[in-house]
XYZ file of C-alpha atoms in Angstrom:
479
model
C 0.584 -35.328 -60.534
C -0.391 -33.568 -57.217
C 3.313 -34.818 -56.025
C 4.971 -33.707 -59.164
C 3.606 -30.190 -58.858
C 4.516 -30.246 -54.951
C 8.305 -31.574 -55.354
C 8.952 -29.289 -58.404
C 7.804 -26.435 -56.486
C 9.584 -27.044 -53.093
C 13.143 -27.746 -55.007
C 12.520 -24.738 -57.615
C 11.276 -21.988 -55.157
C 13.308 -22.294 -51.705
C 11.770 -19.700 -49.523
C 10.529 -18.599 -45.837
C 6.833 -18.375 -45.384
C 7.908 -17.460 -41.497
C 10.658 -18.314 -39.444
C 8.996 -20.927 -37.366
C 9.233 -23.696 -40.070
C 12.818 -23.519 -39.410
C 13.829 -22.985 -35.803
C 10.655 -24.350 -34.471
C 10.849 -27.731 -36.180
C 13.802 -28.310 -38.221
C 16.581 -26.512 -36.401
C 15.681 -28.521 -33.592
C 15.562 -31.787 -34.872
C 19.124 -30.999 -36.251
C 20.098 -30.612 -32.747
C 18.610 -34.395 -31.944
C 19.968 -35.628 -35.082
C 23.783 -34.106 -35.070
C 24.302 -32.298 -31.904
C 24.286 -28.651 -33.138
C 21.583 -26.094 -33.823
C 20.175 -22.621 -32.901
C 17.872 -22.286 -29.516
C 15.591 -19.854 -29.898
C 13.280 -18.087 -26.918
C 10.294 -20.252 -26.854
C 12.959 -23.568 -26.775
C 14.351 -21.922 -23.954
C 11.125 -21.328 -22.214
C 10.117 -24.538 -22.757
C 6.680 -24.092 -24.537
C 7.179 -26.156 -27.718
C 6.542 -29.885 -27.742
C 9.350 -32.217 -29.309
C 7.588 -34.448 -30.998
C 7.601 -32.956 -34.564
C 11.233 -31.652 -34.492
C 11.808 -35.656 -33.165
C 10.089 -37.158 -36.275
C 12.211 -34.374 -38.514
C 15.303 -35.296 -36.793
C 14.944 -39.064 -37.559
C 14.161 -38.640 -41.102
C 17.159 -35.924 -41.184
C 19.628 -38.871 -39.299
C 18.496 -41.792 -41.726
C 18.694 -39.710 -45.349
C 21.818 -37.793 -44.049
C 23.853 -39.977 -46.099
C 22.697 -39.290 -49.296
C 25.271 -36.429 -49.873
C 27.543 -34.268 -48.270
C 26.422 -31.304 -46.424
C 22.808 -30.787 -45.692
C 21.212 -31.172 -49.176
C 20.739 -35.040 -48.452
C 18.951 -34.704 -45.396
C 16.579 -31.493 -46.249
C 15.702 -33.545 -49.719
C 14.702 -36.469 -47.452
C 12.134 -34.170 -45.039
C 10.707 -32.531 -48.088
C 10.013 -35.782 -49.885
C 8.358 -36.647 -46.706
C 6.433 -33.774 -46.327
C 5.362 -33.590 -49.591
C 3.949 -37.474 -49.416
C 2.079 -35.740 -46.197
C 0.601 -33.225 -48.459
C -1.122 -35.653 -50.622
C -3.689 -36.561 -47.789
C -5.856 -33.350 -49.010
C -6.006 -34.947 -52.461
C -6.867 -38.628 -51.227
C -9.733 -37.019 -48.682
C -11.059 -34.856 -51.278
C -11.136 -37.914 -54.039
C -12.880 -40.382 -51.249
C -15.341 -38.219 -50.328
C -16.499 -37.338 -53.381
C -16.213 -41.009 -54.281
C -18.161 -41.984 -51.671
C -21.036 -39.185 -52.328
C -21.513 -38.369 -55.599
C -19.407 -40.938 -57.695
C -16.273 -41.100 -59.677
C -16.538 -37.479 -61.842
C -17.052 -35.650 -58.417
C -13.848 -37.377 -57.195
C -11.571 -36.599 -60.057
C -12.757 -33.237 -59.792
C -12.443 -32.635 -55.844
C -9.404 -34.655 -55.546
C -7.902 -32.228 -59.083
C -8.614 -29.202 -57.414
C -6.947 -29.845 -54.117
C -3.981 -31.505 -56.219
C -3.605 -28.113 -58.591
C -4.524 -25.210 -55.798
C -1.754 -23.138 -55.461
C -1.705 -22.704 -51.274
C -1.664 -26.669 -50.578
C 1.190 -26.585 -53.030
C 3.027 -23.820 -51.402
C 2.601 -25.070 -48.057
C 3.501 -28.842 -48.700
C 7.037 -28.890 -47.927
C 6.421 -26.458 -45.030
C 7.360 -27.524 -41.639
C 4.926 -26.370 -39.613
C 2.800 -27.756 -37.033
C -0.342 -26.253 -38.283
C 0.205 -28.002 -41.606
C 0.710 -31.541 -39.669
C -2.221 -31.015 -37.720
C -4.096 -30.067 -40.650
C -3.839 -33.426 -42.238
C -4.317 -35.473 -39.141
C -7.698 -33.346 -38.598
C -8.901 -33.588 -42.053
C -8.545 -37.716 -41.954
C -9.887 -37.891 -38.885
C -13.076 -36.100 -40.005
C -13.309 -38.271 -42.874
C -12.929 -41.496 -40.730
C -15.476 -40.122 -37.981
C -18.063 -37.906 -40.411
C -17.690 -40.094 -43.746
C -17.727 -43.633 -42.542
C -20.472 -46.284 -42.479
C -23.526 -46.076 -40.385
C -21.864 -48.498 -37.675
C -18.115 -48.335 -38.070
C -16.091 -51.156 -36.336
C -14.357 -50.270 -33.358
C -10.891 -50.312 -34.627
C -12.345 -46.967 -36.879
C -13.675 -45.567 -34.117
C -10.239 -45.769 -31.973
C -8.025 -44.540 -34.883
C -10.704 -41.413 -35.391
C -10.296 -40.662 -31.808
C -6.847 -41.129 -32.103
C -6.164 -38.562 -34.837
C -8.254 -36.251 -33.092
C -5.788 -36.393 -29.887
C -3.156 -36.108 -32.247
C -4.344 -33.072 -33.835
C -5.270 -31.697 -30.301
C -1.841 -32.262 -29.123
C -0.157 -30.889 -31.968
C -2.455 -27.643 -32.251
C -5.212 -27.389 -29.093
C -6.138 -24.042 -30.765
C -8.346 -26.451 -32.920
C -10.205 -28.166 -30.196
C -13.120 -26.202 -31.178
C -13.271 -27.869 -34.476
C -12.622 -30.921 -33.131
C -15.559 -30.846 -30.628
C -17.882 -29.857 -33.316
C -16.733 -32.801 -35.653
C -17.561 -35.403 -32.558
C -20.639 -33.701 -32.520
C -21.547 -34.089 -35.522
C -20.719 -37.453 -35.759
C -22.454 -38.641 -32.725
C -25.654 -36.621 -33.826
C -28.042 -39.756 -34.723
C -25.615 -42.593 -33.549
C -25.498 -45.063 -30.626
C -23.747 -43.177 -28.109
C -22.402 -47.027 -26.941
C -19.687 -45.946 -30.102
C -18.389 -43.015 -27.771
C -15.643 -45.061 -25.709
C -13.610 -46.086 -28.374
C -13.295 -42.611 -29.668
C -12.629 -41.370 -26.186
C -10.019 -44.057 -25.662
C -8.165 -42.958 -28.637
C -8.553 -39.614 -28.007
C -6.932 -40.064 -24.535
C -3.804 -42.084 -25.929
C -1.822 -39.616 -27.944
C -2.811 -36.588 -25.733
C -1.264 -38.758 -23.021
C 1.570 -39.800 -24.522
C 2.340 -36.394 -25.133
C 1.976 -35.014 -21.679
C 4.388 -37.964 -20.660
C 6.866 -36.800 -23.647
C 6.681 -32.969 -22.479
C 7.535 -34.809 -18.883
C 10.748 -35.966 -20.125
C 11.690 -33.606 -22.419
C 10.696 -30.313 -20.952
C 9.871 -30.014 -16.936
C 6.210 -30.746 -16.053
C 3.429 -32.850 -18.179
C 1.392 -30.962 -20.867
C 3.964 -27.940 -20.543
C 3.954 -27.006 -24.400
C 0.137 -26.548 -23.989
C -0.420 -24.982 -20.546
C 2.706 -22.445 -20.443
C 1.859 -21.464 -24.231
C -1.842 -20.460 -23.142
C 0.183 -18.798 -19.763
C 2.542 -16.843 -22.044
C 0.304 -16.258 -24.904
C -2.844 -15.084 -22.744
C -1.768 -13.716 -19.379
C 2.256 -12.711 -20.292
C 0.930 -10.986 -23.437
C 4.205 -12.557 -25.229
C 2.522 -13.352 -28.848
C 1.016 -9.881 -29.104
C 4.349 -8.646 -28.749
C 5.001 -9.720 -32.305
C 1.819 -8.002 -33.574
C -1.836 -7.379 -33.477
C -4.263 -7.579 -36.343
C -7.983 -6.650 -36.382
C -10.693 -9.413 -36.211
C -11.260 -9.521 -39.922
C -7.756 -10.198 -40.803
C -8.231 -13.851 -41.758
C -11.032 -12.930 -44.204
C -9.068 -10.012 -45.260
C -6.084 -12.488 -46.187
C -8.227 -14.704 -48.152
C -10.048 -12.035 -50.111
C -6.786 -10.684 -51.133
C -5.237 -13.934 -51.911
C -8.274 -15.350 -54.483
C -9.024 -11.987 -55.883
C -12.233 -12.221 -57.477
C -12.397 -15.764 -57.632
C -13.591 -15.804 -54.240
C -16.932 -15.058 -55.124
C -17.120 -18.405 -57.563
C -15.555 -20.197 -54.527
C -18.273 -18.799 -52.223
C -20.857 -20.173 -54.997
C -19.559 -23.492 -55.302
C -18.913 -23.953 -51.151
C -22.683 -22.909 -51.165
C -23.355 -25.533 -53.552
C -21.354 -28.423 -51.774
C -22.782 -27.456 -48.403
C -26.067 -28.526 -49.245
C -25.007 -31.820 -48.720
C -21.511 -31.606 -46.716
C -22.551 -28.662 -44.487
C -20.021 -29.770 -41.515
C -17.179 -28.923 -43.889
C -18.400 -25.348 -44.352
C -19.233 -25.213 -40.344
C -15.686 -26.749 -39.636
C -13.896 -24.335 -42.016
C -15.923 -21.216 -40.347
C -15.298 -22.482 -36.710
C -11.441 -22.497 -37.035
C -11.301 -19.183 -39.042
C -13.563 -17.346 -36.402
C -12.017 -19.110 -33.347
C -8.623 -17.958 -34.309
C -9.986 -14.554 -35.199
C -10.377 -14.010 -31.393
C -6.472 -14.218 -30.846
C -5.015 -10.878 -31.426
C -1.452 -12.143 -33.191
C -2.782 -13.904 -36.425
C -0.470 -15.295 -39.291
C -2.115 -16.532 -42.370
C -0.386 -20.182 -41.378
C -2.768 -20.465 -38.194
C -5.770 -20.749 -40.597
C -4.043 -23.175 -43.145
C -6.288 -26.343 -41.587
C -9.266 -24.426 -42.938
C -7.892 -24.278 -46.474
C -8.182 -27.869 -47.420
C -12.003 -28.032 -46.075
C -12.930 -25.066 -48.121
C -11.442 -26.471 -51.166
C -12.826 -30.042 -50.830
C -16.331 -28.039 -50.272
C -15.604 -26.300 -53.447
C -14.257 -28.938 -55.370
C -17.749 -30.601 -54.575
C -19.772 -27.705 -55.450
C -17.803 -27.524 -58.715
C -18.590 -31.099 -59.615
C -22.259 -30.791 -59.203
C -22.360 -27.901 -61.321
C -20.187 -29.767 -63.740
C -23.051 -32.599 -63.496
C -25.854 -30.148 -63.913
C -24.206 -29.009 -67.173
C -22.952 -32.184 -68.584
C -26.799 -33.414 -68.359
C -27.744 -30.832 -70.770
C -25.542 -31.740 -73.496
C -26.738 -34.767 -76.076
C -23.270 -36.642 -76.799
C -21.764 -39.142 -74.779
C -18.683 -37.293 -74.077
C -20.246 -34.459 -72.375
C -19.438 -35.432 -68.969
C -15.910 -35.624 -69.889
C -15.502 -32.450 -71.362
C -17.088 -30.792 -68.805
C -14.935 -32.397 -66.210
C -11.770 -31.476 -68.439
C -12.815 -27.817 -68.470
C -13.756 -27.400 -64.859
C -10.513 -28.395 -63.735
C -8.740 -26.199 -66.322
C -10.766 -23.424 -65.040
C -9.431 -24.063 -61.499
C -5.826 -24.583 -63.114
C -5.716 -21.370 -64.872
C -6.709 -19.300 -61.765
C -4.664 -21.442 -59.486
C -1.354 -20.503 -61.848
C -2.880 -16.739 -62.006
C -3.052 -16.385 -58.165
C -0.164 -18.162 -57.587
C 1.890 -15.316 -58.753
C 0.656 -12.893 -56.655
C 0.700 -14.766 -53.612
C 1.850 -12.485 -50.886
C 0.128 -11.606 -47.788
C 2.741 -9.052 -45.992
C 1.297 -6.238 -48.061
C -1.658 -3.493 -47.885
C -4.797 -4.910 -48.611
C -5.703 -4.508 -52.358
C -8.366 -6.506 -54.554
C -6.122 -6.495 -57.680
C -7.171 -8.948 -60.576
C -6.165 -12.228 -60.459
C -4.003 -11.865 -63.490
C -2.093 -8.991 -62.161
C 1.359 -10.295 -60.990
C 3.439 -8.766 -57.999
C 7.266 -8.211 -58.417
C 7.764 -10.043 -55.122
C 5.974 -13.104 -53.716
C 6.065 -15.688 -50.854
C 7.579 -17.977 -53.525
C 10.796 -15.811 -53.751
C 11.366 -14.895 -50.062
C 14.534 -15.313 -48.149
C 15.087 -18.361 -50.586
C 18.862 -16.774 -51.290
C 19.435 -17.120 -47.432
C 18.852 -21.261 -47.545
C 20.606 -22.023 -50.806
C 23.923 -19.857 -49.451
C 23.696 -21.994 -46.104
C 23.363 -25.068 -48.394
C 26.419 -24.012 -50.404
C 28.298 -23.381 -47.394
C 27.363 -26.716 -45.910
C 30.051 -28.583 -48.501
C 32.893 -26.087 -47.860
C 35.712 -28.181 -46.173
C 37.774 -25.078 -45.293
C 34.675 -23.722 -43.973
C 35.668 -22.457 -40.064
C 33.471 -19.419 -39.469
C 30.178 -17.567 -40.801
C 29.871 -14.114 -40.811
C 26.179 -12.727 -42.104
C 25.455 -9.145 -42.394
C 22.461 -7.593 -43.623
C 20.174 -10.636 -43.088
C 18.344 -11.070 -39.656
C 19.089 -14.800 -38.290
C 15.352 -15.372 -38.307
C 15.311 -15.252 -42.187
C 18.499 -17.507 -42.404
C 18.301 -21.508 -42.775
C 19.927 -22.043 -39.392
C 22.266 -24.982 -38.676
C 19.372 -27.218 -40.181
C 20.822 -25.562 -43.543
C 24.492 -24.904 -42.834
C 24.908 -28.375 -41.065
C 28.635 -27.624 -40.131
C 29.486 -27.128 -36.411
C 31.048 -23.687 -36.788
C 30.273 -20.420 -35.270
C 27.946 -18.074 -36.805
C 28.351 -14.020 -36.348
C 26.040 -11.527 -37.193
C 27.450 -8.124 -37.853
C 26.008 -4.936 -38.260
C 28.492 -3.076 -40.590
C 31.990 -2.961 -41.855
C 33.553 -1.985 -38.113
C 31.840 -5.353 -37.007
C 33.352 -7.022 -39.922
C 36.658 -5.633 -39.365
C 36.635 -6.322 -35.544
C 35.324 -10.050 -36.090
C 36.366 -11.236 -39.578
C 38.917 -12.893 -37.909
C 36.830 -15.649 -36.371
C 34.921 -16.236 -39.873
C 36.578 -16.734 -43.188
C 32.904 -16.765 -44.884
C 30.756 -14.405 -44.997
C 26.868 -14.015 -46.313
C 25.919 -10.663 -47.327
C 22.590 -9.600 -48.764
C 23.932 -7.665 -51.899
C 26.785 -7.781 -54.066
C 29.617 -5.492 -53.799
C 33.210 -5.367 -54.822
C 34.295 -3.304 -51.609
C 34.721 -5.947 -48.886
C 38.295 -5.950 -48.496
C 40.122 -9.016 -48.131
C 37.074 -11.303 -49.039
C 36.286 -12.745 -52.700
C 33.036 -12.941 -54.154
C 32.036 -16.645 -54.347
C 28.925 -17.199 -55.422
C 25.332 -15.415 -55.440
C 21.811 -16.756 -54.794
C 19.072 -14.465 -54.965
C 19.920 -11.342 -53.151
C 22.667 -13.942 -50.750
C 25.912 -13.656 -51.611
C 28.701 -15.537 -50.091
C 32.499 -14.198 -49.901
C 35.395 -16.006 -48.603
C 38.534 -14.782 -46.704
C 41.657 -16.999 -47.288
C 43.209 -16.759 -44.119
C 41.878 -19.333 -41.610
C 39.877 -18.721 -38.409
C 40.810 -17.418 -34.882
C 38.846 -19.345 -31.857
C 36.637 -16.943 -29.580
C 36.070 -18.624 -26.448
C 33.640 -16.236 -25.422
C 30.910 -16.352 -28.170
C 28.534 -19.058 -29.085
C 25.736 -18.222 -31.190
C 22.664 -19.493 -28.590
C 24.621 -17.336 -25.782
C 23.962 -14.227 -28.588
C 20.564 -15.755 -28.846
C 19.757 -15.125 -25.135
C 21.341 -12.374 -24.769
C 19.157 -10.427 -27.003
C 16.266 -12.556 -25.704
C 15.245 -13.677 -28.883
């Protein structure tokens, strides 16, 4: 059920939550797999690891034969990411089963399976999302393992913590807390395998940075330098310390009150999950530049805890019933309530708006499910056009396009501001992507529209502009 929901949402609602999901991961994977792609400032400056883009590039390469253009390998990447997104469902089920039995497992896993944010972020190629999954498995191995775990389990616990730290070093406070909790009552002779496991992926990441960038651990130390001392990230916007709590309240509406109650019930036996979620949110609150995806690793922890609390409440209610099917009815009823609220809240999921505490059933006209999806579909459409020799883009910032990861074809892309630039440059492109439908584009014929992005075609061939390249354009703009 969880996989079906994620695949349905991914293929039915293409969208862009933040440009990084394209240009820091998919686009760089496309460069590795096929040789062409846009290079944003953070890859020019060498502050991003090639680990995740390399994995995505490998998937693109081996799945590109599924279809012409970009749709085949993009589907391969989507399926891969959606399969990884089942990890919170598995961990939620496993924690519930290990601590409270099958009923708790079904409810906790079910909450993770149907919650709209976990479904929405499932196909997103964000390092924060992948780091959340590896952190969650490490927490389960370390904090919910047997009293005397095997050396292999200890090693893989440390390995996953190290992998998480390399992907997203911002999670180090949570990793430290989880390790302290794991060994609070245990023999410290078990600590060396965890340390050894932790060092492995971190060391390999440092070696990877050495060969792909220019120095060991450059994707970590240079990112810290640019963020804390050069103030680069603050130039993208600074939010108050309480922004993450405001987003949670806005996204979950009044349902946040029952969630807090369920989490409080679950925290009586699983306080470490509550502590880890709080550490992740609070530690990120000290940074000026905030994006909702940064605290994604806290969301599965909160939902697992809320699911455990819901299971505890359902167990209490079922004990008051006098017939044998009371527990089953209580389980189904609890999941139906979560499903209804998830469906209602998904229809108002949009963080780029002023804070409002609207009721869950109040829908918004525009949400993250629709943001910039038309551009992605337009680029995928062009990826199979055999006569494509150049693309012009008007009314759409380059950050909110699909890049060559969606366009695939190695042709120049021109971002034009107005009709004058179209007239000056149109000989260099024969297709134009415009953010509106209009009959007034001289020399162009409307081909197709995709949710706000329309494709126009000029029948004449292109002339080569030897002085232009999209990456030269980005470098000149400092973007």
